[in-house]
PDB file of C-alpha atoms in Angstrom:
ATOM      1  CA  MET A   1      -7.293   6.278  11.154  1.00 56.00           C
ATOM      2  CA  SER A   2      -7.439   3.726   8.360  1.00 66.00           C
ATOM      3  CA  VAL A   3      -7.972  -0.044   8.482  1.00 68.00           C
ATOM      4  CA  LEU A   4      -4.860  -2.190   8.098  1.00 66.00           C
ATOM      5  CA  LEU A   5      -4.941  -4.373   4.971  1.00 68.00           C
ATOM      6  CA  ASP A   6      -2.887  -7.349   3.845  1.00 65.00           C
ATOM      7  CA  THR A   7      -1.284  -7.552   0.389  1.00 57.00           C
ATOM      8  CA  SER A   8      -4.545  -8.814  -1.155  1.00 59.00           C
ATOM      9  CA  GLY A   9      -6.488  -5.840   0.194  1.00 64.00           C
ATOM     10  CA  THR A  10      -8.287  -7.827   2.925  1.00 72.00           C
ATOM     11  CA  ALA A  11      -8.780  -6.146   6.302  1.00 74.00           C
ATOM     12  CA  LEU A  12      -6.654  -7.520   9.146  1.00 73.00           C
ATOM     13  CA  LEU A  13      -8.652  -8.508  12.237  1.00 77.00           C
ATOM     14  CA  ASP A  14      -7.749  -8.670  15.911  1.00 74.00           C
ATOM     15  CA  GLN A  15      -8.524 -11.645  18.158  1.00 77.00           C
ATOM     16  CA  GLY A  16     -12.028 -10.324  18.723  1.00 79.00           C
ATOM     17  CA  GLY A  17     -12.744 -10.159  14.995  1.00 78.00           C
ATOM     18  CA  ASP A  18     -12.621  -6.369  14.797  1.00 79.00           C
ATOM     19  CA  PRO A  19     -10.597  -4.587  12.083  1.00 78.00           C
ATOM     20  CA  LEU A  20      -7.123  -3.478  13.107  1.00 73.00           C
ATOM     21  CA  LEU A  21      -6.661   0.267  12.785  1.00 74.00           C
ATOM     22  CA  ASP A  22      -3.491   1.961  11.663  1.00 69.00           C
ATOM     23  CA  GLN A  23      -2.666   4.109  14.678  1.00 68.00           C
ATOM     24  CA  GLY A  24       0.338   5.650  12.976  1.00 67.00           C
ATOM     25  CA  PRO A  25       3.558   6.597  14.738  1.00 69.00           C
ATOM     26  CA  PRO A  26       3.346   8.319  18.136  1.00 75.00           C
ATOM     27  CA  PRO A  27       3.492  12.117  17.894  1.00 83.00           C
ATOM     28  CA  PRO A  28       6.866  13.712  18.659  1.00 86.00           C
ATOM     29  CA  ARG A  29       7.330  15.514  21.964  1.00 87.00           C
ATOM     30  CA  THR A  30       6.939  19.271  22.097  1.00 88.00           C
ATOM     31  CA  ARG A  31       9.724  21.520  23.352  1.00 85.00           C
ATOM     32  CA  GLU A  32       7.838  21.977  26.619  1.00 84.00           C
ATOM     33  CA  GLN A  33       7.567  18.205  27.116  1.00 86.00           C
ATOM     34  CA  ILE A  34      11.256  17.727  26.353  1.00 84.00           C
ATOM     35  CA  MET A  35      12.196  20.498  28.766  1.00 82.00           C
ATOM     36  CA  ALA A  36       9.952  19.093  31.503  1.00 82.00           C
ATOM     37  CA  GLY A  37      11.436  15.632  31.017  1.00 82.00           C
ATOM     38  CA  PHE A  38      14.971  16.991  31.157  1.00 81.00           C
ATOM     39  CA  MET A  39      14.418  18.993  34.312  1.00 79.00           C
ATOM     40  CA  GLY A  40      12.220  16.424  36.026  1.00 77.00           C
ATOM     41  CA  SER A  41      14.145  13.250  35.210  1.00 79.00           C
ATOM     42  CA  LEU A  42      17.770  14.190  34.594  1.00 77.00           C
ATOM     43  CA  LEU A  43      18.431  16.934  37.131  1.00 77.00           C
ATOM     44  CA  PRO A  44      18.967  16.051  40.787  1.00 78.00           C
ATOM     45  CA  PRO A  45      16.771  17.685  43.427  1.00 78.00           C
ATOM     46  CA  GLY A  46      18.000  20.615  45.485  1.00 76.00           C
ATOM     47  CA  TRP A  47      18.320  24.387  45.423  1.00 77.00           C
ATOM     48  CA  ALA A  48      21.428  24.249  43.207  1.00 76.00           C
ATOM     49  CA  PHE A  49      19.354  22.856  40.345  1.00 77.00           C
ATOM     50  CA  PRO A  50      16.114  24.857  40.270  1.00 77.00           C
ATOM     51  CA  HIS A  51      13.433  23.154  38.195  1.00 73.00           C
ATOM     52  CA  VAL A  52      12.084  26.484  37.010  1.00 76.00           C
ATOM     53  CA  ALA A  53      11.755  27.434  33.354  1.00 73.00           C
ATOM     54  CA  SER A  54      12.774  31.043  34.017  1.00 77.00           C
ATOM     55  CA  SER A  55      16.033  30.092  35.756  1.00 80.00           C
ATOM     56  CA  ASN A  56      19.391  30.093  33.981  1.00 82.00           C
ATOM     57  CA  LEU A  57      19.276  26.307  33.941  1.00 79.00           C
ATOM     58  CA  GLY A  58      15.767  26.434  32.529  1.00 78.00           C
ATOM     59  CA  VAL A  59      16.932  28.685  29.698  1.00 82.00           C
ATOM     60  CA  VAL A  60      19.681  26.182  28.834  1.00 83.00           C
ATOM     61  CA  ALA A  61      17.186  23.304  28.928  1.00 82.00           C
ATOM     62  CA  ASN A  62      14.841  25.253  26.667  1.00 83.00           C
ATOM     63  CA  ALA A  63      17.635  25.830  24.130  1.00 85.00           C
ATOM     64  CA  LEU A  64      18.418  22.106  24.108  1.00 84.00           C
ATOM     65  CA  GLY A  65      14.715  21.389  23.704  1.00 85.00           C
ATOM     66  CA  ILE A  66      14.529  23.399  20.476  1.00 87.00           C
ATOM     67  CA  SER A  67      17.047  21.157  18.701  1.00 87.00           C
ATOM     68  CA  LEU A  68      15.588  17.976  20.159  1.00 89.00           C
ATOM     69  CA  GLU A  69      12.088  19.018  19.097  1.00 90.00           C
ATOM     70  CA  VAL A  70      13.264  19.346  15.489  1.00 91.00           C
ATOM     71  CA  LEU A  71      15.159  16.043  15.681  1.00 90.00           C
ATOM     72  CA  GLU A  72      12.246  14.089  17.139  1.00 88.00           C
ATOM     73  CA  GLY A  73       9.896  15.649  14.587  1.00 88.00           C
ATOM     74  CA  ASP A  74      12.143  14.481  11.750  1.00 87.00           C
ATOM     75  CA  ILE A  75      12.359  10.986  13.255  1.00 86.00           C
ATOM     76  CA  ALA A  76       8.559  10.814  13.607  1.00 85.00           C
ATOM     77  CA  ALA A  77       8.146  11.880   9.980  1.00 83.00           C
ATOM     78  CA  LEU A  78      10.483   9.099   8.846  1.00 86.00           C
ATOM     79  CA  ALA A  79       8.266   6.515  10.544  1.00 84.00           C
ATOM     80  CA  TRP A  80       5.799   6.976   7.670  1.00 84.00           C
ATOM     81  CA  GLU A  81       8.567   6.158   5.188  1.00 89.00           C
ATOM     82  CA  ILE A  82       8.795   2.482   6.200  1.00 87.00           C
ATOM     83  CA  SER A  83       6.970   1.552   2.981  1.00 88.00           C
ATOM     84  CA  PRO A  84       5.694   3.334  -0.131  1.00 91.00           C
ATOM     85  CA  ALA A  85       2.114   3.020   1.170  1.00 88.00           C
ATOM     86  CA  LYS A  86       2.400   6.243   3.219  1.00 88.00           C
ATOM     87  CA  SER A  87       5.718   7.600   1.993  1.00 91.00           C
ATOM     88  CA  THR A  88       6.122  11.167   0.789  1.00 91.00           C
ATOM     89  CA  LEU A  89       9.737  12.078   1.572  1.00 90.00           C
ATOM     90  CA  LEU A  90      11.268   8.895   0.124  1.00 92.00           C
ATOM     91  CA  LEU A  91       8.740   8.064  -2.588  1.00 94.00           C
ATOM     92  CA  ASP A  92      11.159   9.030  -5.367  1.00 95.00           C
ATOM     93  CA  ASP A  93      13.814   6.805  -3.780  1.00 95.00           C
ATOM     94  CA  TYR A  94      11.449   3.830  -3.658  1.00 95.00           C
ATOM     95  CA  GLU A  95      10.700   4.310  -7.351  1.00 95.00           C
ATOM     96  CA  ALA A  96      14.415   4.518  -8.146  1.00 95.00           C
ATOM     97  CA  VAL A  97      14.956   1.159  -6.413  1.00 95.00           C
ATOM     98  CA  LEU A  98      11.930  -0.415  -8.129  1.00 93.00           C
ATOM     99  CA  GLY A  99      13.055   0.790 -11.544  1.00 94.00           C
ATOM    100  CA  PRO A 100      10.756   1.441 -14.509  1.00 93.00           C
ATOM    101  CA  ASP A 101       7.397  -0.291 -14.459  1.00 90.00           C
ATOM    102  CA  PRO A 102       7.513  -3.310 -16.827  1.00 88.00           C
ATOM    103  CA  CYS A 103       4.110  -2.284 -18.160  1.00 87.00           C
ATOM    104  CA  GLY A 104       5.228   1.254 -18.921  1.00 88.00           C
ATOM    105  CA  ARG A 105       3.055   3.037 -16.360  1.00 85.00           C
ATOM    106  CA  ASP A 106       4.455   6.309 -15.016  1.00 90.00           C
ATOM    107  CA  PRO A 107       3.623   6.795 -11.316  1.00 91.00           C
ATOM    108  CA  THR A 108       4.658  10.462 -11.402  1.00 91.00           C
ATOM    109  CA  THR A 109       1.515  11.211 -13.434  1.00 90.00           C
ATOM    110  CA  MET A 110      -0.753   9.738 -10.725  1.00 88.00           C
ATOM    111  CA  SER A 111      -2.321  11.413  -7.711  1.00 89.00           C
ATOM    112  CA  LEU A 112      -0.373  10.979  -4.478  1.00 91.00           C
ATOM    113  CA  GLU A 113      -2.676   8.304  -3.021  1.00 88.00           C
ATOM    114  CA  THR A 114      -2.796   6.349  -6.282  1.00 85.00           C
ATOM    115  CA  ARG A 115       0.966   6.650  -6.674  1.00 90.00           C
ATOM    116  CA  GLN A 116       1.569   5.387  -3.126  1.00 91.00           C
ATOM    117  CA  ALA A 117      -0.755   2.412  -3.656  1.00 83.00           C
ATOM    118  CA  PHE A 118       0.825   1.644  -7.031  1.00 84.00           C
ATOM    119  CA  ASP A 119       4.400   1.760  -5.690  1.00 90.00           C
ATOM    120  CA  ASN A 120       3.466  -0.235  -2.596  1.00 87.00           C
ATOM    121  CA  GLY A 121       1.835  -2.887  -4.763  1.00 81.00           C
ATOM    122  CA  ARG A 122       5.096  -3.300  -6.664  1.00 84.00           C
ATOM    123  CA  TRP A 123       7.130  -3.201  -3.432  1.00 87.00           C
ATOM    124  CA  VAL A 124       5.288  -5.969  -1.575  1.00 80.00           C
ATOM    125  CA  GLY A 125       3.220  -7.594  -4.310  1.00 71.00           C
ATOM    126  CA  SER A 126       3.590 -10.973  -5.917  1.00 66.00           C
ATOM    127  CA  ALA A 127       1.676 -13.002  -8.467  1.00 66.00           C
ATOM    128  CA  GLY A 128      -1.668 -14.427  -7.405  1.00 70.00           C
ATOM    129  CA  THR A 129      -4.148 -17.009  -8.623  1.00 74.00           C
ATOM    130  CA  SER A 130      -7.365 -15.891  -6.933  1.00 80.00           C
ATOM    131  CA  TRP A 131     -10.050 -13.546  -8.147  1.00 82.00           C
ATOM    132  CA  ALA A 132      -9.398 -11.374  -5.089  1.00 84.00           C
ATOM    133  CA  PHE A 133      -5.799 -10.767  -6.153  1.00 84.00           C
ATOM    134  CA  PHE A 134      -6.690  -9.658  -9.671  1.00 87.00           C
ATOM    135  CA  LEU A 135      -9.658  -7.591  -8.533  1.00 88.00           C
ATOM    136  CA  GLY A 136      -7.263  -5.958  -6.077  1.00 84.00           C
ATOM    137  CA  LEU A 137      -5.100  -4.794  -8.992  1.00 83.00           C
ATOM    138  CA  ALA A 138      -8.094  -2.839 -10.250  1.00 87.00           C
ATOM    139  CA  THR A 139      -9.115  -1.575  -6.821  1.00 84.00           C
ATOM    140  CA  GLN A 140      -5.649  -0.102  -6.264  1.00 75.00           C
ATOM    141  CA  ILE A 141      -6.184   2.329  -9.126  1.00 78.00           C
ATOM    142  CA  GLY A 142      -9.892   2.923  -8.555  1.00 83.00           C
ATOM    143  CA  VAL A 143     -11.180   0.831 -11.469  1.00 89.00           C
ATOM    144  CA  THR A 144     -14.236  -1.441 -11.390  1.00 90.00           C
ATOM    145  CA  MET A 145     -13.480  -4.810 -12.966  1.00 93.00           C
ATOM    146  CA  THR A 146     -15.419  -8.064 -13.176  1.00 93.00           C
ATOM    147  CA  ILE A 147     -14.213 -11.598 -13.848  1.00 92.00           C
ATOM    148  CA  GLU A 148     -16.327 -14.356 -15.350  1.00 90.00           C
ATOM    149  CA  GLU A 149     -15.325 -18.000 -15.603  1.00 86.00           C
ATOM    150  CA  PRO A 150     -17.628 -19.409 -18.308  1.00 81.00           C
ATOM    151  CA  GLU A 151     -18.718 -23.013 -18.268  1.00 76.00           C
ATOM    152  CA  PRO A 152     -17.473 -25.009 -21.277  1.00 71.00           C
ATOM    153  CA  ALA A 153     -20.104 -25.751 -23.897  1.00 66.00           C
ATOM    154  CA  ILE A 154     -21.646 -29.236 -23.913  1.00 63.00           C
ATOM    155  CA  CYS A 155     -23.158 -30.630 -27.108  1.00 63.00           C
ATOM    156  CA  GLY A 156     -25.358 -33.711 -27.180  1.00 60.00           C
ATOM    157  CA  VAL A 157     -24.637 -36.779 -25.102  1.00 61.00           C
ATOM    158  CA  ALA A 158     -21.344 -36.651 -23.240  1.00 55.00           C
ATOM    159  CA  VAL A 159     -18.958 -39.408 -24.300  1.00 58.00           C
ATOM    160  CA  CYS A 160     -16.145 -40.284 -21.925  1.00 56.00           C
ATOM    161  CA  GLY A 161     -12.755 -39.471 -23.382  1.00 53.00           C
ATOM    162  CA  VAL A 162     -14.058 -37.639 -26.461  1.00 54.00           C
ATOM    163  CA  ASP A 163     -13.905 -33.848 -26.904  1.00 53.00           C
ATOM    164  CA  VAL A 164     -17.013 -32.814 -28.790  1.00 57.00           C
ATOM    165  CA  CYS A 165     -17.474 -29.062 -28.326  1.00 63.00           C
ATOM    166  CA  SER A 166     -14.899 -28.193 -25.663  1.00 65.00           C
ATOM    167  CA  THR A 167     -11.463 -29.100 -24.403  1.00 67.00           C
ATOM    168  CA  ILE A 168      -9.970 -29.280 -20.940  1.00 66.00           C
ATOM    169  CA  ALA A 169      -8.308 -25.905 -21.601  1.00 68.00           C
ATOM    170  CA  ASP A 170     -11.752 -24.276 -21.650  1.00 72.00           C
ATOM    171  CA  ARG A 171     -11.869 -24.794 -17.902  1.00 76.00           C
ATOM    172  CA  PHE A 172      -9.078 -22.244 -17.566  1.00 84.00           C
ATOM    173  CA  VAL A 173     -10.542 -19.208 -19.306  1.00 87.00           C
ATOM    174  CA  TRP A 174     -11.376 -15.920 -17.611  1.00 88.00           C
ATOM    175  CA  VAL A 175     -13.398 -13.183 -19.245  1.00 91.00           C
ATOM    176  CA  VAL A 176     -12.254  -9.916 -17.682  1.00 93.00           C
ATOM    177  CA  THR A 177     -14.526  -6.918 -18.219  1.00 94.00           C
ATOM    178  CA  LEU A 178     -12.968  -3.466 -17.909  1.00 94.00           C
ATOM    179  CA  PRO A 179     -14.609  -0.036 -18.231  1.00 93.00           C
ATOM    180  CA  ASN A 180     -12.516   0.893 -21.281  1.00 91.00           C
ATOM    181  CA  ARG A 181      -9.142   0.378 -22.943  1.00 89.00           C
ATOM    182  CA  GLU A 182      -7.471   3.176 -20.974  1.00 86.00           C
ATOM    183  CA  THR A 183      -7.127   1.469 -17.573  1.00 87.00           C
ATOM    184  CA  GLY A 184      -3.711  -0.036 -18.305  1.00 86.00           C
ATOM    185  CA  LEU A 185      -4.670  -3.243 -16.485  1.00 89.00           C
ATOM    186  CA  GLU A 186      -4.190  -5.651 -19.373  1.00 91.00           C
ATOM    187  CA  CYS A 187      -0.417  -5.782 -18.984  1.00 90.00           C
ATOM    188  CA  PRO A 188      -0.245  -6.391 -15.192  1.00 87.00           C
ATOM    189  CA  ILE A 189      -3.002  -8.998 -15.427  1.00 89.00           C
ATOM    190  CA  LYS A 190      -1.165 -10.875 -18.172  1.00 88.00           C
ATOM    191  CA  ARG A 191       2.125 -10.629 -16.281  1.00 85.00           C
ATOM    192  CA  ASN A 192       0.614 -12.098 -13.111  1.00 84.00           C
ATOM    193  CA  ASN A 193      -1.829 -14.687 -14.393  1.00 82.00           C
ATOM    194  CA  PRO A 194      -0.886 -18.398 -14.103  1.00 82.00           C
ATOM    195  CA  PRO A 195       0.559 -19.963 -17.282  1.00 82.00           C
ATOM    196  CA  ASP A 196      -2.395 -22.342 -17.733  1.00 84.00           C
ATOM    197  CA  LEU A 197      -4.935 -19.495 -17.657  1.00 85.00           C
ATOM    198  CA  THR A 198      -6.214 -17.759 -20.781  1.00 88.00           C
ATOM    199  CA  VAL A 199      -7.514 -14.232 -20.188  1.00 90.00           C
ATOM    200  CA  VAL A 200     -10.000 -12.654 -22.599  1.00 90.00           C
ATOM    201  CA  PHE A 201     -10.682  -8.936 -22.223  1.00 94.00           C
ATOM    202  CA  GLU A 202     -14.008  -7.251 -22.824  1.00 93.00           C
ATOM    203  CA  TYR A 203     -14.841  -3.563 -22.444  1.00 94.00           C
ATOM    204  CA  VAL A 204     -17.975  -1.768 -21.306  1.00 91.00           C
ATOM    205  CA  SER A 205     -17.087   1.168 -23.548  1.00 80.00           C
ATOM    206  CA  THR A 206     -15.189   0.749 -26.801  1.00 70.00           C
ATOM    207  CA  THR A 207     -14.517   4.467 -27.232  1.00 64.00           C
TER     208      THR A 207
END
């Protein structure tokens, strides 16, 4: 079981402060359980309706149970398709609805888990202004990223109302350090960053 996360990647907690676990959908009933439920709950008591699997009525109930077992199994499988986060059967359909990625990334080239996280991020995501949001963009694809907000330079004695070495815009600069130029994060970061923020990219490796 995995921990439930919100759209920023933060664990959801219960009232006691413990992480909420994704229990998943309940398992579908087996044919034997369906048959037992049919004979025990739907048939009246009495010798005319023997609740015995080997009876003629039991054989009919077993045949009905085969189809219902398949049906309930299909329904249980669809419970995972409620969002791209766990989807496998409808993942292509989600991507058709989302359309091409504005940054040109192709989810079909990703591993299944990365593809699910990527599609789910587009499905439920929105722009953010916090470090946690932007760091979450990197975490979704397994990339380590750091953000630095440098202090504006100060030269000499500060004079009220006079810009000497810096401007007010220098307060809105982020230096984002990525492992290399192959992460593909520059485009989504630029698309989501606030309009008053200037993002400068640096790379651990330039190769």
